[in-house]
PDB file of C-alpha atoms in Angstrom:
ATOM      1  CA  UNK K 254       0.000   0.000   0.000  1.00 47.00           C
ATOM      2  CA  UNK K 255       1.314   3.316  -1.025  1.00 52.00           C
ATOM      3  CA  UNK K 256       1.816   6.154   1.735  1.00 49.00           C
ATOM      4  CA  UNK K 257      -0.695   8.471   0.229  1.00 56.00           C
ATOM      5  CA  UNK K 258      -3.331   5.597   0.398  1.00 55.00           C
ATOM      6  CA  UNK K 259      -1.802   5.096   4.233  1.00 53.00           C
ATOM      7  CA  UNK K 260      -2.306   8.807   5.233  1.00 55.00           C
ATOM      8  CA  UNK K 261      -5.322   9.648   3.505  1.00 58.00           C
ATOM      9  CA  UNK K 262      -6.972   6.322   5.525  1.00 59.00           C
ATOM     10  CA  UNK K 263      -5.878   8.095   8.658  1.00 62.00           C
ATOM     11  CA  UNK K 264      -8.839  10.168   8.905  1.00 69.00           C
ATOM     12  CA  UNK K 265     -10.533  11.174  12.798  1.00 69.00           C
ATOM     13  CA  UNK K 266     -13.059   9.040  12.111  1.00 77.00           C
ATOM     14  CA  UNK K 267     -10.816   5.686  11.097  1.00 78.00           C
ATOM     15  CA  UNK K 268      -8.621   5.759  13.648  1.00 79.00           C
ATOM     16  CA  UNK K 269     -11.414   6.071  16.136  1.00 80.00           C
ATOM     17  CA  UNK K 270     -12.645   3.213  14.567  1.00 82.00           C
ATOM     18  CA  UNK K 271      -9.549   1.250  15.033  1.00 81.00           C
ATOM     19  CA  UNK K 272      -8.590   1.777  18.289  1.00 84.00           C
ATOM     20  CA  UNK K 273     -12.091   0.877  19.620  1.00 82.00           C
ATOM     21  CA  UNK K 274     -11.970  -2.241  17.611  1.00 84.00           C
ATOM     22  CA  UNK K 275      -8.663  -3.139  18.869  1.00 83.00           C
ATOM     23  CA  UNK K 276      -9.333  -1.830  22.088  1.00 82.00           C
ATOM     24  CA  UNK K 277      -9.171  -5.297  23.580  1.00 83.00           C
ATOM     25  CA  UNK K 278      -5.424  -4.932  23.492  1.00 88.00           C
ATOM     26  CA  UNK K 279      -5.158  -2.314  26.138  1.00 88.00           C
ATOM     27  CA  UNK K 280      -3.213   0.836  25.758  1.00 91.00           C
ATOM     28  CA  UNK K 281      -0.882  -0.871  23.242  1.00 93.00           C
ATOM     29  CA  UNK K 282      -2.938   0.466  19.930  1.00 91.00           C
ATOM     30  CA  UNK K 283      -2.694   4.390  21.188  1.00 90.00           C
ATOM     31  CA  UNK K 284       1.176   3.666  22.240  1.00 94.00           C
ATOM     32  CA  UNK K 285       1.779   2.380  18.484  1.00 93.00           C
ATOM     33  CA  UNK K 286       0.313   4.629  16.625  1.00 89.00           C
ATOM     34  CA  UNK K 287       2.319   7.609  18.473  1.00 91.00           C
ATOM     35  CA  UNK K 288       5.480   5.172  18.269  1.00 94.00           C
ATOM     36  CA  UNK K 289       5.480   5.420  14.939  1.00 88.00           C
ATOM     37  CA  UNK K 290       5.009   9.143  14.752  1.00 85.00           C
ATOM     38  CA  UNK K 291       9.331   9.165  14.511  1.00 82.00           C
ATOM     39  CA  UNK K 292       9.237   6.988  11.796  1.00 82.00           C
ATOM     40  CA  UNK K 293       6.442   7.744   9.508  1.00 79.00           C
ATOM     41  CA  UNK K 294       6.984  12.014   9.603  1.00 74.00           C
ATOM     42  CA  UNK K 295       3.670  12.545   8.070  1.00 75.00           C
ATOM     43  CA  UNK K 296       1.180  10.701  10.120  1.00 78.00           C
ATOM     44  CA  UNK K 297      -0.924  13.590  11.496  1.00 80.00           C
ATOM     45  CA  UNK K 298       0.157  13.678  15.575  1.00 84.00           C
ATOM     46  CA  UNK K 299      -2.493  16.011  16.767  1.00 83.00           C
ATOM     47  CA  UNK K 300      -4.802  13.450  14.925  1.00 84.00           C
ATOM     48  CA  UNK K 301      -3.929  10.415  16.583  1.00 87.00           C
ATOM     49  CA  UNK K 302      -2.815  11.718  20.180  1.00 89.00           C
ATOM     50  CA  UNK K 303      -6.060  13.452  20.211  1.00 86.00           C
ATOM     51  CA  UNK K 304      -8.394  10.587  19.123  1.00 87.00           C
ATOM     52  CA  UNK K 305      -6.597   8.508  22.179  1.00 90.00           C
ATOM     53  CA  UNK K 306      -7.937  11.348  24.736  1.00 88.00           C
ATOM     54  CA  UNK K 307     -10.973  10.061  23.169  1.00 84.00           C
ATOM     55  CA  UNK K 308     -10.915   6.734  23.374  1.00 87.00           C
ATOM     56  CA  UNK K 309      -9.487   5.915  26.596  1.00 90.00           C
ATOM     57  CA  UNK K 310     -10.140   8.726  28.380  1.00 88.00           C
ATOM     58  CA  UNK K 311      -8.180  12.287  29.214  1.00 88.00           C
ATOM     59  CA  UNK K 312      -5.393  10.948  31.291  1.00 92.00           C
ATOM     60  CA  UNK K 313      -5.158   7.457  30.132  1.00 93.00           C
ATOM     61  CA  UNK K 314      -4.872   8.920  26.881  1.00 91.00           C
ATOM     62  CA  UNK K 315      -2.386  11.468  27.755  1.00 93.00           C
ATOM     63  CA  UNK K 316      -0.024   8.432  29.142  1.00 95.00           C
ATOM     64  CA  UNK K 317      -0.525   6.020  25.856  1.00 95.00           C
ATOM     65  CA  UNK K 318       0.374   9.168  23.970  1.00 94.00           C
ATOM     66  CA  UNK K 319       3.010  10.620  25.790  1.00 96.00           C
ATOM     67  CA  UNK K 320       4.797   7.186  26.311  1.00 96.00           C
ATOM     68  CA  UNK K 321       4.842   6.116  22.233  1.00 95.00           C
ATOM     69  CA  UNK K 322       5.849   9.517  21.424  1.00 95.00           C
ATOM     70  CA  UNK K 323       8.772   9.519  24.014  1.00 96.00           C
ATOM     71  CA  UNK K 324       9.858   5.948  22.939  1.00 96.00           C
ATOM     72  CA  UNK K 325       9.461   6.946  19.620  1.00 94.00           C
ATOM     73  CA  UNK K 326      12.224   9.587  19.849  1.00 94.00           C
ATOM     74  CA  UNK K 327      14.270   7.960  22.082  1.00 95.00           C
ATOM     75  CA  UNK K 328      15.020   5.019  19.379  1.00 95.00           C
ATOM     76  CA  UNK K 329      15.313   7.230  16.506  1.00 92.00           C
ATOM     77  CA  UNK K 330      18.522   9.086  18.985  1.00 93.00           C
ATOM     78  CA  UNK K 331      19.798   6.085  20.008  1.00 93.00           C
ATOM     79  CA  UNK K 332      19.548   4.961  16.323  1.00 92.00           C
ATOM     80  CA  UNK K 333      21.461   7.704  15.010  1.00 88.00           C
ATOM     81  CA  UNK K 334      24.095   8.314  17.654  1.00 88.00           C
ATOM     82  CA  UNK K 335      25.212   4.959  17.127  1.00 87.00           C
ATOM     83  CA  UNK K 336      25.843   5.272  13.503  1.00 85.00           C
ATOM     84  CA  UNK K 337      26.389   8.488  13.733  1.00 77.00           C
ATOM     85  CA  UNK K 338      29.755   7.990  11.473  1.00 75.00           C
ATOM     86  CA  UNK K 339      28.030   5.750   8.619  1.00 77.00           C
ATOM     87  CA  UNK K 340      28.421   7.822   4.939  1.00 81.00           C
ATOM     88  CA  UNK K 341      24.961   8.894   4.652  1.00 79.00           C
ATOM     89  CA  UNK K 342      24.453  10.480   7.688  1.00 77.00           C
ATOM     90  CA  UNK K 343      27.724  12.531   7.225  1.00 78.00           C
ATOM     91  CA  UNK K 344      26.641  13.497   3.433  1.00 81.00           C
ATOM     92  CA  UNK K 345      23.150  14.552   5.241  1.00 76.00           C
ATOM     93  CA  UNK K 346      24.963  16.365   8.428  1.00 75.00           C
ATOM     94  CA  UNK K 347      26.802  18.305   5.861  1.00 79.00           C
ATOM     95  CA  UNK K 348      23.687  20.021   4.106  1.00 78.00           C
ATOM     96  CA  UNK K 349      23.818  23.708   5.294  1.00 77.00           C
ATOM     97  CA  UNK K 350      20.513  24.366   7.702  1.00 69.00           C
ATOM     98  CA  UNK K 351      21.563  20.674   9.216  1.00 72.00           C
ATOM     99  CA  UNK K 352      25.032  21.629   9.681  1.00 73.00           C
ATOM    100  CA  UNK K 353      23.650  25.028  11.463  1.00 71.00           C
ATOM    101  CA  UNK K 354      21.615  23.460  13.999  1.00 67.00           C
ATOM    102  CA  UNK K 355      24.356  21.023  15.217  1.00 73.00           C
ATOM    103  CA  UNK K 356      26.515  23.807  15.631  1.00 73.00           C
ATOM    104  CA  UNK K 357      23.815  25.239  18.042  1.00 70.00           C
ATOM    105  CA  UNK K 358      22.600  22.044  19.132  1.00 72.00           C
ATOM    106  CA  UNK K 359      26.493  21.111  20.832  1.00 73.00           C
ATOM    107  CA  UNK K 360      25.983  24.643  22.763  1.00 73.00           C
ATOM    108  CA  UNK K 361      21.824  24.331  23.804  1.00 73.00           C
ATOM    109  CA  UNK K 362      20.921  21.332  23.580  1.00 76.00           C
ATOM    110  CA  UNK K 363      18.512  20.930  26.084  1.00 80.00           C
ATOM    111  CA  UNK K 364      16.728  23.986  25.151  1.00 79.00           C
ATOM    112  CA  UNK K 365      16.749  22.777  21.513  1.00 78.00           C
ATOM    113  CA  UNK K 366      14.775  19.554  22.341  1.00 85.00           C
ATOM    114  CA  UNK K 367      13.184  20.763  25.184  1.00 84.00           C
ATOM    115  CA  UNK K 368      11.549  23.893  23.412  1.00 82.00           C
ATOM    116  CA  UNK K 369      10.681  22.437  20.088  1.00 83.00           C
ATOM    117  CA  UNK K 370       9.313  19.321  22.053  1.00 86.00           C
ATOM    118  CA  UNK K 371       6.480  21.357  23.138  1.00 82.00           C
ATOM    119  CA  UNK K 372       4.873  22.570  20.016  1.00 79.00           C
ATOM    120  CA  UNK K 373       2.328  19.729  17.953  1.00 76.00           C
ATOM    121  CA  UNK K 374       3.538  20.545  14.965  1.00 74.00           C
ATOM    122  CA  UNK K 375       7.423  20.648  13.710  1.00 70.00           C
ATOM    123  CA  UNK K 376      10.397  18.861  12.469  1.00 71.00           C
ATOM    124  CA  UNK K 377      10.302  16.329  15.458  1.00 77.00           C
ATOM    125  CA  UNK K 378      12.205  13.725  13.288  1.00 82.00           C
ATOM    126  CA  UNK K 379      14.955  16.375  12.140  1.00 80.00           C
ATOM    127  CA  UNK K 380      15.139  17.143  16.092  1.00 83.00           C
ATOM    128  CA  UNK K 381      16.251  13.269  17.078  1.00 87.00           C
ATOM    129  CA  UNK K 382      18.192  12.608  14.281  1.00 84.00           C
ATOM    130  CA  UNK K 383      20.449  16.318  14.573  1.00 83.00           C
ATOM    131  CA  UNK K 384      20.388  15.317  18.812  1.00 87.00           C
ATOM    132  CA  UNK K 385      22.483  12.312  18.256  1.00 87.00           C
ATOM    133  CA  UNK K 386      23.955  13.009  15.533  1.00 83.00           C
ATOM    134  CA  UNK K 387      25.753  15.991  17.588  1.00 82.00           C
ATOM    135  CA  UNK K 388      26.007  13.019  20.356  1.00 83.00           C
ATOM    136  CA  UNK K 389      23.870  14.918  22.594  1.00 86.00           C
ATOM    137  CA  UNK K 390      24.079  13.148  26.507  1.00 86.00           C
ATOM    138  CA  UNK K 391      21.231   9.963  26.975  1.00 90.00           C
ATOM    139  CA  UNK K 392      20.290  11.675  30.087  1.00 88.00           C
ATOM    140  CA  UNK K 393      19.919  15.149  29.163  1.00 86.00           C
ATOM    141  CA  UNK K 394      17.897  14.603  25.554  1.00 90.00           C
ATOM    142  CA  UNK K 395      15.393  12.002  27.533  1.00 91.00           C
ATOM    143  CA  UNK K 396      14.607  14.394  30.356  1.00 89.00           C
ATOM    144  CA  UNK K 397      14.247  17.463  27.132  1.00 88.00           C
ATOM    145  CA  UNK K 398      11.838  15.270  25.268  1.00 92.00           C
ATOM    146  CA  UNK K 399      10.051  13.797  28.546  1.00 92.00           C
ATOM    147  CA  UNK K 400       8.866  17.209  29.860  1.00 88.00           C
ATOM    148  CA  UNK K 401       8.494  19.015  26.661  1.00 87.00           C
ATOM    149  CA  UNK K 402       6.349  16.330  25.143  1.00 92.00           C
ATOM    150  CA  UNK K 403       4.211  15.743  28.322  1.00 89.00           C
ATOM    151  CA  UNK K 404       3.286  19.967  27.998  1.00 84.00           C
ATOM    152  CA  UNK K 405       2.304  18.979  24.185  1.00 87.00           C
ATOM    153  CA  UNK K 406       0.532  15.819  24.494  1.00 91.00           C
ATOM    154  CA  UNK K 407      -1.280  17.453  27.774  1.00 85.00           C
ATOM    155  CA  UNK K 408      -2.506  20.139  25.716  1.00 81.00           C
ATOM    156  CA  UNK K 409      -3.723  18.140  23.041  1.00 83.00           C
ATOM    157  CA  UNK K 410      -5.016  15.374  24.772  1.00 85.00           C
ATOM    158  CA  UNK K 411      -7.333  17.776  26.596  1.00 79.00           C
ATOM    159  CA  UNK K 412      -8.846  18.740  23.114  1.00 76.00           C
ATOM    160  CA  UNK K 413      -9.487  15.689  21.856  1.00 73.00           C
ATOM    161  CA  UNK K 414     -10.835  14.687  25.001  1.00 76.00           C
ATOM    162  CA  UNK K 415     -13.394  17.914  24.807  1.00 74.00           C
ATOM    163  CA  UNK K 416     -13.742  17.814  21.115  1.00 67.00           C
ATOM    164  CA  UNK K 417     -17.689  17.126  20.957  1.00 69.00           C
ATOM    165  CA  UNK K 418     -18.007  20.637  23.514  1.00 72.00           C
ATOM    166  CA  UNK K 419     -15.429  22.419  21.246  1.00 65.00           C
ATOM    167  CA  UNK K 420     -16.978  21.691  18.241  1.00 66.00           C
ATOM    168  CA  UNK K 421     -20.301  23.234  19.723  1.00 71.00           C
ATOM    169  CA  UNK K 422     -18.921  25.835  20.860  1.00 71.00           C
ATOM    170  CA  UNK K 423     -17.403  28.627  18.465  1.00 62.00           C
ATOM    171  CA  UNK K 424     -15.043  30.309  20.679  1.00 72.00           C
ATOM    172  CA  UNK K 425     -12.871  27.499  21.797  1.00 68.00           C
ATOM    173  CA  UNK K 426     -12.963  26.252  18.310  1.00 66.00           C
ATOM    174  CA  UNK K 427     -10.642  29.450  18.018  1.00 74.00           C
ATOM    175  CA  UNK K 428      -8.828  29.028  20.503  1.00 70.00           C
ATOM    176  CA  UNK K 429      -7.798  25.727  19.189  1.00 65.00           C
ATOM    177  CA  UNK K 430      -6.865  26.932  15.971  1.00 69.00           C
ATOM    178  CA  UNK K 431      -5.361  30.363  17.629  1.00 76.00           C
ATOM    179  CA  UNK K 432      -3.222  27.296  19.535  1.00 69.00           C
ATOM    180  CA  UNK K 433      -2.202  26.041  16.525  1.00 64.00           C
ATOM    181  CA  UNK K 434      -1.811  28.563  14.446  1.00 70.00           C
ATOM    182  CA  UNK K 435       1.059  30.285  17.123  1.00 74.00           C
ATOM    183  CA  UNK K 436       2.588  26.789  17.921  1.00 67.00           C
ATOM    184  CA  UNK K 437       3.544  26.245  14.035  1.00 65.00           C
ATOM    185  CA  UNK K 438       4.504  30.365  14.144  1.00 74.00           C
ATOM    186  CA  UNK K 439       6.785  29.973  17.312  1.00 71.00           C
ATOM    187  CA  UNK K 440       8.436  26.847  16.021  1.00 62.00           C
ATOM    188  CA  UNK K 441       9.321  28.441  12.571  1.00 65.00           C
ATOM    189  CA  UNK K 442      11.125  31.016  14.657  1.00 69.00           C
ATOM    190  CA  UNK K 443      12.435  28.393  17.208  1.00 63.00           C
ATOM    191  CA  UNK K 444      13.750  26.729  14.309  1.00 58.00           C
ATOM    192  CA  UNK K 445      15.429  29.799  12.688  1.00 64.00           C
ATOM    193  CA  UNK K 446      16.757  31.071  15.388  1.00 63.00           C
ATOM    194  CA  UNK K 447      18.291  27.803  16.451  1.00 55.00           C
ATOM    195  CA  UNK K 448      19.977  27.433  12.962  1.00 52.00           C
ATOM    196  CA  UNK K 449      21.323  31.185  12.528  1.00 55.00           C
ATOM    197  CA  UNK K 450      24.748  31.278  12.606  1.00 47.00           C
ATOM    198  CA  UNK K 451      26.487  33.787  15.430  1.00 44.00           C
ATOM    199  CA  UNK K 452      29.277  36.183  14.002  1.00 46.00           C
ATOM    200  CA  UNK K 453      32.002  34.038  14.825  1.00 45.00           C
ATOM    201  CA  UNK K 454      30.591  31.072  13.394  1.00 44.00           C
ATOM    202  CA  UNK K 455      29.960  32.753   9.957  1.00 46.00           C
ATOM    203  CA  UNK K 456      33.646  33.778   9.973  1.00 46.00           C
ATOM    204  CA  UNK K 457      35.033  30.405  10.842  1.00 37.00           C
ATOM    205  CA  UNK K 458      32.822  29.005   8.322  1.00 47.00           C
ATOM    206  CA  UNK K 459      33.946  31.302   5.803  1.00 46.00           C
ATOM    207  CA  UNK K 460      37.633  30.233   6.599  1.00 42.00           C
ATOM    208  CA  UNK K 461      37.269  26.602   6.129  1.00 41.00           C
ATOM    209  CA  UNK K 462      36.680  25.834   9.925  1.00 34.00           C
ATOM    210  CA  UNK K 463      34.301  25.456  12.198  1.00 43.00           C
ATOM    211  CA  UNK K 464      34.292  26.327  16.377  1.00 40.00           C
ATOM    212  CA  UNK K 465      35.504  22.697  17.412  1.00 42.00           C
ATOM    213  CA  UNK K 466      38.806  23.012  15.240  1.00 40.00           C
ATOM    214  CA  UNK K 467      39.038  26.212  16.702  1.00 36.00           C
ATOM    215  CA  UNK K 468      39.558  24.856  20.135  1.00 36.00           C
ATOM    216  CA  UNK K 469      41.638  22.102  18.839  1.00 39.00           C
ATOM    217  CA  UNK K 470      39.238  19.881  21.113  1.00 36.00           C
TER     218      UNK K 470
END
């Protein structure tokens, strides 16, 4: 089956369908379907962590979602920081905005994962993968992605949870798509700022160099 067919099957009303029907399995349906969040980019998160506030509940459905996302990143670091020197990964660390955020990620990166945890929408894969590429510590990314992604999935577990009120009512229907609207706008700007280069960088770069050859570290 093609990915187009895949995503366009992943309607509201689908997966609603499938985790009742497969709700016999306990929470491990919801934790799936937000496990694979890190390695299908496109599936829609605020989607499926939403429609698990809805089938098991508000808090139950904060936990299935908050654990599969979690795990979810945590394998794609571990992934990547262990072949972190394979070809491909180098050609890709090389490409320029890449290559700008590891540079910031080796000085912040707590704040980089923590910050752009929080938002629903984003380049959540991009953040793992640049995290251990840059060999970020275990400790430190799993504690950035814990908390920020418990503020996210909080958030939007507590709309899908209230969707049928929402939908009724026209005013928090704004507010959810005033939510959205500044998450995606402060993560643009998260992201840009996080991939500018500083002064000195931009003349090291220019020389052939970058900070860590500076140091001779």
């Amino acid at each position: 089956m093609e990915l187009s067919n895949v995503m366009s099957y992943l309607t509201e009303d689908n997966l609603l369908e499938l985790l009742e029907k497969y709700r016999s399995f306990g929470p491990f349906p919801g934790i799936l379907l937000t496990f694979m969040k890190s390695f299908v980019p496109p599936l829609p998160t605020l989607v499926i962590v939403g429609v698990n506030a809805a089938v098991y509940g508000m808090w139950l459905g904060f936990l299935y979602s908050w654990i599969g996302l979690v795990s979810g990143c945590l394998v794609t670091f571990l992934i990547v920081r262990k072949i972190a020197g394979h070809p491909y990964l180098e050609r890709w660390a090389q490409k320029p905005k890449v290559k700008k955020g590891m540079l910031w990620v080796r000085r912040n990166a707590f704040s980089y994962v923590f910050l752009l945890s929080i938002f629903p929408v984003g380049p959540f894969v991009i953040i793992n993968m640049v995290a251990g590429m840059a060999r970020m510590p275990l400790r430190s990314f799993l504690i950035a992605v814990a908390g920020g992604k418990a503020l996210m999935v909080l958030s939007v577990s507590y709309i899908g949870h209230n969707i049928s009120s929402i939908i009724q009512d026209p005013v928090q229907i704004l507010y959810v798509i005033l939510f959205l609207a500044v998450s995606f706008w402060i993560s643009k700007k998260l992201e840009a700022r996080f991939t500018r280069e500083t002064p000195d960088e931009e003349h090291l770069n220019g020389h052939g160099f970058d900070r860590k050859d500076s140091t001779g570290s």
